[in-house]
JSON list of C-alpha atoms in Angstrom, two decimals:
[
{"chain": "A", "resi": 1, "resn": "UNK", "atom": "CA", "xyz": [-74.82, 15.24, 11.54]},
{"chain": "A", "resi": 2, "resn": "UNK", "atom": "CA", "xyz": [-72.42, 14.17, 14.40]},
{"chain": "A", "resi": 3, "resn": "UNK", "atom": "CA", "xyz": [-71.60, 16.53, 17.55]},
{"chain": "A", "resi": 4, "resn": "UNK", "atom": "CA", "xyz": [-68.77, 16.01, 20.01]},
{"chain": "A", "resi": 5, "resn": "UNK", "atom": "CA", "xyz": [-68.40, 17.84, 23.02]},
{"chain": "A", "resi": 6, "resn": "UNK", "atom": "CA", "xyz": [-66.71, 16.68, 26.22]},
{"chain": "A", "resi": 7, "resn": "UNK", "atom": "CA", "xyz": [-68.98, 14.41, 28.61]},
{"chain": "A", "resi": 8, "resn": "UNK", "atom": "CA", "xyz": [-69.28, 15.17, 32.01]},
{"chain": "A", "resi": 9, "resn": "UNK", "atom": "CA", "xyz": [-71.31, 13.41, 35.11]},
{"chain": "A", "resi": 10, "resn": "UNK", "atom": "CA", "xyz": [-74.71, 14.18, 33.64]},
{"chain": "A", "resi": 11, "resn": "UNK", "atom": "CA", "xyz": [-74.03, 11.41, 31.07]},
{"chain": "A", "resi": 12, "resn": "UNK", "atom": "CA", "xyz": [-73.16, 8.88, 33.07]},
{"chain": "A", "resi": 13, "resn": "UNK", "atom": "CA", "xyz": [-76.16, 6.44, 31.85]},
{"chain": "A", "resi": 14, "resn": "UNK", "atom": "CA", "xyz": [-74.92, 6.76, 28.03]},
{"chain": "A", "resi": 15, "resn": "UNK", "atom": "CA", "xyz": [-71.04, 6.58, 29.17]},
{"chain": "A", "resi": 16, "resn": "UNK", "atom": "CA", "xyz": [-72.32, 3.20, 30.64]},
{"chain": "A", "resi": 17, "resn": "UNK", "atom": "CA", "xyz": [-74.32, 1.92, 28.09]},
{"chain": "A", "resi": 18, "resn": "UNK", "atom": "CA", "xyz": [-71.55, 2.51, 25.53]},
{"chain": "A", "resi": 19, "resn": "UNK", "atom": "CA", "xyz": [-68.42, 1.12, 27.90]},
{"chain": "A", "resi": 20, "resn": "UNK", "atom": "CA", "xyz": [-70.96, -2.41, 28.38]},
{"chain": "A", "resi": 21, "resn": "UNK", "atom": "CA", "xyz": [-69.99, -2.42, 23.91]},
{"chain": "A", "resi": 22, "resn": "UNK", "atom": "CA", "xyz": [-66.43, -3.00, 24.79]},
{"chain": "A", "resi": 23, "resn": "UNK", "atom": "CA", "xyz": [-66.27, -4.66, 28.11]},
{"chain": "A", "resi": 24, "resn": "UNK", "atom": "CA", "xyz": [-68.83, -7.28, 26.92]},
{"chain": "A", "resi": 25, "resn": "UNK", "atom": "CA", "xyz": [-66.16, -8.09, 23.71]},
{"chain": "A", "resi": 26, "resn": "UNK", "atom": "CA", "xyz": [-63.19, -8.10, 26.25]},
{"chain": "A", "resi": 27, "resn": "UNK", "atom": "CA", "xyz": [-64.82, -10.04, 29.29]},
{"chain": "A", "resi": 28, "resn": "UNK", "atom": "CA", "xyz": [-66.35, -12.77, 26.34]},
{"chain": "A", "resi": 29, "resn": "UNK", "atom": "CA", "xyz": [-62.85, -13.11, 24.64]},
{"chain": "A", "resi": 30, "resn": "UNK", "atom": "CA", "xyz": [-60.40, -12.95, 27.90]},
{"chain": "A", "resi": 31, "resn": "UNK", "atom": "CA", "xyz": [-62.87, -13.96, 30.44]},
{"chain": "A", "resi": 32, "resn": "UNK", "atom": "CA", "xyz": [-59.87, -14.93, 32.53]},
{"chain": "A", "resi": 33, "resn": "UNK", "atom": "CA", "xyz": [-58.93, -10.91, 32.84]},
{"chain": "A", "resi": 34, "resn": "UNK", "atom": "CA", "xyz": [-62.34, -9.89, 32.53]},
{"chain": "A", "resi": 35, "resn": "UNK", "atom": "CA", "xyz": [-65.03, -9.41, 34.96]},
{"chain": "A", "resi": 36, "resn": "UNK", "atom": "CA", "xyz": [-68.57, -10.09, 34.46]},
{"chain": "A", "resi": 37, "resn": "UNK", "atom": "CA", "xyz": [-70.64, -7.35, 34.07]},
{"chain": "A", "resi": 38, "resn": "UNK", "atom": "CA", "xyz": [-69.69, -5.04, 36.04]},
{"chain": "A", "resi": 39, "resn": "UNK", "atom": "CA", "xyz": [-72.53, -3.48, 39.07]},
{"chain": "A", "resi": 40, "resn": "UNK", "atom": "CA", "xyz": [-73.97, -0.39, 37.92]},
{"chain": "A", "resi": 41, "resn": "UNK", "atom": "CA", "xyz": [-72.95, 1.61, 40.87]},
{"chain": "A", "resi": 42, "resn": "UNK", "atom": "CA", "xyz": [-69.11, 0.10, 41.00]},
{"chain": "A", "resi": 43, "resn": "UNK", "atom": "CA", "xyz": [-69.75, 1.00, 37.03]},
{"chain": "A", "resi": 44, "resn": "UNK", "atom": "CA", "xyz": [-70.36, 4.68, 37.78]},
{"chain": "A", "resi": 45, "resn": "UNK", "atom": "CA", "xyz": [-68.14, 5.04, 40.46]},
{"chain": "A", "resi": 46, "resn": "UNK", "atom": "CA", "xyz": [-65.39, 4.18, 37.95]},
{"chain": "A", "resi": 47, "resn": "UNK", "atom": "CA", "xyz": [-66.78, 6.46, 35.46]},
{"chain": "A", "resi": 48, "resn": "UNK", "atom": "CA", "xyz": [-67.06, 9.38, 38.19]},
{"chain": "A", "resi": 49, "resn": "UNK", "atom": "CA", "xyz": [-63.38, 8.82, 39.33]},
{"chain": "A", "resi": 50, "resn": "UNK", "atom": "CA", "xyz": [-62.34, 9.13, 35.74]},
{"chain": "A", "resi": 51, "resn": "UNK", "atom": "CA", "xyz": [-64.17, 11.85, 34.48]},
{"chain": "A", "resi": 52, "resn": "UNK", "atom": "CA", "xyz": [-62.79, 14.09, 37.86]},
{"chain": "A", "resi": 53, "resn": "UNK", "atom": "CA", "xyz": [-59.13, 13.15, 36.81]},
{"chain": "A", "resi": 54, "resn": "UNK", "atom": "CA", "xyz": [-57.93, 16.82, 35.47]},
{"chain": "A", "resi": 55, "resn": "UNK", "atom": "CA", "xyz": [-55.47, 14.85, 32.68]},
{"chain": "A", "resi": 56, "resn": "UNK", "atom": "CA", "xyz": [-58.67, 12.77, 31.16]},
{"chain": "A", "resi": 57, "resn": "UNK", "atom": "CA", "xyz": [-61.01, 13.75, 28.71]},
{"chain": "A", "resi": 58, "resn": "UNK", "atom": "CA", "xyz": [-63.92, 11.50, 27.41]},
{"chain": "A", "resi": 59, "resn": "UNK", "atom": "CA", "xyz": [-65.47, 12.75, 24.06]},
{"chain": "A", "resi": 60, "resn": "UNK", "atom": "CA", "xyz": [-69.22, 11.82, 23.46]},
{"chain": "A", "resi": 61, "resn": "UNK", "atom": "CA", "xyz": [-70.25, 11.76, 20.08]},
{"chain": "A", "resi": 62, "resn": "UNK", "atom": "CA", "xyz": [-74.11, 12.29, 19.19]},
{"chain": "A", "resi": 63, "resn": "UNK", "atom": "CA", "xyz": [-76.40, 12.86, 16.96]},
{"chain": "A", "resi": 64, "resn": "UNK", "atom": "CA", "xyz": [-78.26, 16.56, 16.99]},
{"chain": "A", "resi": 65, "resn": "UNK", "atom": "CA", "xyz": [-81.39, 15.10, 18.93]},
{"chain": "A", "resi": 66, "resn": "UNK", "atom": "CA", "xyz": [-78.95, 14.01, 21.46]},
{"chain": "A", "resi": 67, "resn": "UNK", "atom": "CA", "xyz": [-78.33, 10.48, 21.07]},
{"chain": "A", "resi": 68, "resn": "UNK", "atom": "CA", "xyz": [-75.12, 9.23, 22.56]},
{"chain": "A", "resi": 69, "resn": "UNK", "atom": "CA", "xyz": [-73.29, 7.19, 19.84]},
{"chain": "A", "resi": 70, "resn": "UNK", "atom": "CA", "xyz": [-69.96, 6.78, 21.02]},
{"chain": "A", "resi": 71, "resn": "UNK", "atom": "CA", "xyz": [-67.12, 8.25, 23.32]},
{"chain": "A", "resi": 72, "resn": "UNK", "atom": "CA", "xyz": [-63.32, 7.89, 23.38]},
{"chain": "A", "resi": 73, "resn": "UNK", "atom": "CA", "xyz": [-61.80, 8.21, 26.55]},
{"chain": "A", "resi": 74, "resn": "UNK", "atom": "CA", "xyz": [-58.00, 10.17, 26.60]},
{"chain": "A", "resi": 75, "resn": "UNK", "atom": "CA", "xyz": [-55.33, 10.96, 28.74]},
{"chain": "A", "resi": 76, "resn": "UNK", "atom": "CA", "xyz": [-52.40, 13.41, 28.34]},
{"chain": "A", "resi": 77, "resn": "UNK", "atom": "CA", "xyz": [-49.27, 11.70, 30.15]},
{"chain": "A", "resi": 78, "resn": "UNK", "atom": "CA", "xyz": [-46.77, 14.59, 31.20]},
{"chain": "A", "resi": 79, "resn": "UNK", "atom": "CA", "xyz": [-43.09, 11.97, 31.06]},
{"chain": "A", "resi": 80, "resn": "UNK", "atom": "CA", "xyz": [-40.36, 13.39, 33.40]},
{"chain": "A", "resi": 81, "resn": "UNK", "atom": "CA", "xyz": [-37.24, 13.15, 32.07]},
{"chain": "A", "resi": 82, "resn": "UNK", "atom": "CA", "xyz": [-34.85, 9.94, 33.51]},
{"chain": "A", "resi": 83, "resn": "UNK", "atom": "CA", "xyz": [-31.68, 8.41, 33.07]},
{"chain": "A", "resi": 84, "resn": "UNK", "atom": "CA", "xyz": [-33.45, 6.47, 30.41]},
{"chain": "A", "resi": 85, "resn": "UNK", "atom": "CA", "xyz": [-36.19, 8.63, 28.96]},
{"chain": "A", "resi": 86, "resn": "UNK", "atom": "CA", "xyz": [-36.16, 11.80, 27.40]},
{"chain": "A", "resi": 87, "resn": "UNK", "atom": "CA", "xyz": [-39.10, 14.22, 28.87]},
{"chain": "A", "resi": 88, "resn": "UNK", "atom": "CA", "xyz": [-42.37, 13.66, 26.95]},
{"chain": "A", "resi": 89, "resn": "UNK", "atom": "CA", "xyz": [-46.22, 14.91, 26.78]},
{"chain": "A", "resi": 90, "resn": "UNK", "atom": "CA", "xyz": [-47.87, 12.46, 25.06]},
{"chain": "A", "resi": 91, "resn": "UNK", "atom": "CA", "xyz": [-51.99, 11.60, 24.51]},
{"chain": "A", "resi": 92, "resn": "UNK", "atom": "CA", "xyz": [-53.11, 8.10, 25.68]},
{"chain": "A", "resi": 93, "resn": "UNK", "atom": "CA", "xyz": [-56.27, 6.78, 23.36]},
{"chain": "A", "resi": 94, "resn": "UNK", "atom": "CA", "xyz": [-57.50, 4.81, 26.37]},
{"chain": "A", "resi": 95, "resn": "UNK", "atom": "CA", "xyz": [-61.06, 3.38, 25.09]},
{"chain": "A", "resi": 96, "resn": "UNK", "atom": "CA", "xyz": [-63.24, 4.03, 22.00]},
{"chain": "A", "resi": 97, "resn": "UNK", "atom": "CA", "xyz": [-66.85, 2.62, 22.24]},
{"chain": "A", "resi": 98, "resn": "UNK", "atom": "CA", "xyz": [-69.34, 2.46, 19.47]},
{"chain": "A", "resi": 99, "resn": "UNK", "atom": "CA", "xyz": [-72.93, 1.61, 19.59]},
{"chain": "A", "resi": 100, "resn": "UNK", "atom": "CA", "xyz": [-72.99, -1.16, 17.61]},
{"chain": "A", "resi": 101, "resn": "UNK", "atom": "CA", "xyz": [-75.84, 0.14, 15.11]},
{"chain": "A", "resi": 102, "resn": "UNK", "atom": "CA", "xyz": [-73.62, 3.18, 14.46]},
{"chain": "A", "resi": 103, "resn": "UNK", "atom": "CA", "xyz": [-70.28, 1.27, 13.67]},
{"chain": "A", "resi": 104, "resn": "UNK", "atom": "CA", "xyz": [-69.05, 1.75, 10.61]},
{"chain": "A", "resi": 105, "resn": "UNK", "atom": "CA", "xyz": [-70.79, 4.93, 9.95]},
{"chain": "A", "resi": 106, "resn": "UNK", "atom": "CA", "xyz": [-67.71, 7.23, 11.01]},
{"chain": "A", "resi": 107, "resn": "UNK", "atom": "CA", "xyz": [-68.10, 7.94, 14.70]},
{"chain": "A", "resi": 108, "resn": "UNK", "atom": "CA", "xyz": [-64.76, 6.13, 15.52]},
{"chain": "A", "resi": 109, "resn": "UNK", "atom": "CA", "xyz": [-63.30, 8.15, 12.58]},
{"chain": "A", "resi": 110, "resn": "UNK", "atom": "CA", "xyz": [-64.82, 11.40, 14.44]},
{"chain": "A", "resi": 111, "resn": "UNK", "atom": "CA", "xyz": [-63.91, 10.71, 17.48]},
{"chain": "A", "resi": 112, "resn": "UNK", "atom": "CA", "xyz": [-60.54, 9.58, 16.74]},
{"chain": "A", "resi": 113, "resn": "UNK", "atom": "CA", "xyz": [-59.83, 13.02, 15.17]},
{"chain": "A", "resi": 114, "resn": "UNK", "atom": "CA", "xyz": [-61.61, 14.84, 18.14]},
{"chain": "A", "resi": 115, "resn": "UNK", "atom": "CA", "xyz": [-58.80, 13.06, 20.43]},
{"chain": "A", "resi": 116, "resn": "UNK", "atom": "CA", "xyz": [-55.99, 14.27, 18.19]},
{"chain": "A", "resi": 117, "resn": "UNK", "atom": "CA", "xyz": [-57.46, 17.83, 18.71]},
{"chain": "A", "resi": 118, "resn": "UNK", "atom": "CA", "xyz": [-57.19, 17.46, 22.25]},
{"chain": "A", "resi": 119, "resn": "UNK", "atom": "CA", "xyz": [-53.46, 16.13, 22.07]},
{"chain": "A", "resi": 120, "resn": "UNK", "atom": "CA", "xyz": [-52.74, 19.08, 19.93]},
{"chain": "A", "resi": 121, "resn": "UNK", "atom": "CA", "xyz": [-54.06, 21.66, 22.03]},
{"chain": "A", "resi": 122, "resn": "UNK", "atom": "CA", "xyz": [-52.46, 19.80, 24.84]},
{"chain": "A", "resi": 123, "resn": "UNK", "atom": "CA", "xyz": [-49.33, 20.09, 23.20]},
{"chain": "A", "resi": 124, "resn": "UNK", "atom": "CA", "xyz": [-48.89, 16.20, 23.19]},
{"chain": "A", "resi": 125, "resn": "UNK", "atom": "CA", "xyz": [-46.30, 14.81, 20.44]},
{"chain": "A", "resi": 126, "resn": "UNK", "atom": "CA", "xyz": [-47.93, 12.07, 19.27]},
{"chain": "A", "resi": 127, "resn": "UNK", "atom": "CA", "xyz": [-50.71, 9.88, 20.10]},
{"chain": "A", "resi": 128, "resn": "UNK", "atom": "CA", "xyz": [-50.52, 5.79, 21.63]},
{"chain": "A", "resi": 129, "resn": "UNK", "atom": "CA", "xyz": [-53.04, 3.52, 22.20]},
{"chain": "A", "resi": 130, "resn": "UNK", "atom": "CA", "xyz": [-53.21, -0.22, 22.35]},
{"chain": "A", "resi": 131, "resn": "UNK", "atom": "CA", "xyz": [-55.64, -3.16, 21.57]},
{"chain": "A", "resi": 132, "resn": "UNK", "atom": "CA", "xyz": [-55.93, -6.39, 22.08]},
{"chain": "A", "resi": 133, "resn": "UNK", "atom": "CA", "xyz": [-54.43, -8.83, 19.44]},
{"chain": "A", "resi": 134, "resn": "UNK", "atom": "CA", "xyz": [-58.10, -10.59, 19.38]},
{"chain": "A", "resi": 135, "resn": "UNK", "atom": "CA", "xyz": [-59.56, -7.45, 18.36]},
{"chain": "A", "resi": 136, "resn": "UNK", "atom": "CA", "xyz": [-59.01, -7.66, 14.92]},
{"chain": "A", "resi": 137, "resn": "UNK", "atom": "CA", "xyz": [-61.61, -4.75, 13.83]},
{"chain": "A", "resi": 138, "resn": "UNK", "atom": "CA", "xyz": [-59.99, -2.25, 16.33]},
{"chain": "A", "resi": 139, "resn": "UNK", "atom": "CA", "xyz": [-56.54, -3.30, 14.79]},
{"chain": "A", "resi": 140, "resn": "UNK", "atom": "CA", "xyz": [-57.84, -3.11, 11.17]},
{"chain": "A", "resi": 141, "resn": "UNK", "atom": "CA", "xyz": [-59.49, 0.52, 12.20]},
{"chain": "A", "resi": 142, "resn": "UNK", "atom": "CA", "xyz": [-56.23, 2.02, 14.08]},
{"chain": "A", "resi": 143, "resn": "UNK", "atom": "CA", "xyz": [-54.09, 1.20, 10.85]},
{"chain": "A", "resi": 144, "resn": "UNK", "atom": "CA", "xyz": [-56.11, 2.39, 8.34]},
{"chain": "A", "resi": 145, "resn": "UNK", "atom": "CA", "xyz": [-56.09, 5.43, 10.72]},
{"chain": "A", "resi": 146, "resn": "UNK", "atom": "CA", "xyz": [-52.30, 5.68, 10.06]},
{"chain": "A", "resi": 147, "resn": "UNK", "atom": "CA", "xyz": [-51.32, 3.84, 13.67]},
{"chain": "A", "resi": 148, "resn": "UNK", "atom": "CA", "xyz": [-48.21, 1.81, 13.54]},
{"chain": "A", "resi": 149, "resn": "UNK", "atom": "CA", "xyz": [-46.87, -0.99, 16.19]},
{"chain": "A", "resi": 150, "resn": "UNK", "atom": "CA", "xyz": [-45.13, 0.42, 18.85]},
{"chain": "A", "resi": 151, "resn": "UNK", "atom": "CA", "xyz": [-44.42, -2.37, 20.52]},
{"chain": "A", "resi": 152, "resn": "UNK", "atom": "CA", "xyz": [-46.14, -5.80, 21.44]},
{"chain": "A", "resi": 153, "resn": "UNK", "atom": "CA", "xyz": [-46.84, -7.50, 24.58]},
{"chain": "A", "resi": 154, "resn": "UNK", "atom": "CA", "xyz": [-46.81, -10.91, 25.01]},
{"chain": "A", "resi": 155, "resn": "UNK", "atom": "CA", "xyz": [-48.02, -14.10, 27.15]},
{"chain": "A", "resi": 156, "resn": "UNK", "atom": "CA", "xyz": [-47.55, -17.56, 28.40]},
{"chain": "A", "resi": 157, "resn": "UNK", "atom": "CA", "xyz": [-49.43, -19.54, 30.59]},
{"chain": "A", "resi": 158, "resn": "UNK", "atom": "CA", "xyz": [-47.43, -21.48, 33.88]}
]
């Protein structure tokens, strides 16, 4: 059986462990954007910024002994209205980290329907996210969760 429940400062040490899953893929693939591995104190000072920011929720998914298998980090993004925009409350999907032995075994699935809780409650339209076009498992997982392109971003080196 899976829990989730909102994390706070007290699982900073699991919040880190899990983030070093995804940063590890991004820094190995786009080591050019990447950092190394990041310090453990600049990693928690991040983390402790984040988890104070009243619009940002990170979900920690575990099992009932209390093993941390996964978080997704959200954001609800309040959109004044502009000459070019109509007003919007939408929920960001900002990161979704897996323990590797648990992928695959519905913990992304859980926690991606714990973050469209919160954007409901939040009153939040509909929910964005991106990924990076060499993450081909996060792409394949997002549309078989229903996601659709929004729009892409792209590069060239000068």
């Amino acid at each position: 059986m899976l829990t989730l429940r909102a994390a706070s400062t007290d699982d900073l040490a699991a919040l880190a462990t899990l983030h070093a899953v995804v940063h590890d893929a991004h820094a190995r693939h786009r080591p050019d954007l990447f950092a190394g591995e990041p310090s453990p104190d600049a990693l928690e000072a991040l983390l402790t910024t984040r988890l104070s920011e009243p619009d940002v929720t990170f979900l920690l998914a575990e099992t009932p002994d209390g093993e941390a298998l996964g978080y997704a980090m959200a954001r609800v993004v309040r959109r004044e209205e502009s000459t070019l925009f109509r007003p919007e409350t939408f929920l960001s999907l900002q990161q979704i980290a897996v323990a590797p032995g648990a992928s695959r075994g519905g913990v992304g699935s859980a926690l991606l329907e714990g973050v469209r809780a919160l954007g409901r409650a939040a009153g939040c339209r509909r929910l964005v996210t991106d990924v990076w076009d060499f993450n081909e498992g996060a792409r394949s997982f997002y549309r078989a969760c229903g996601f659709r392109p929004l729009n892409s971003k792209l590069e060239q080196e000068l």
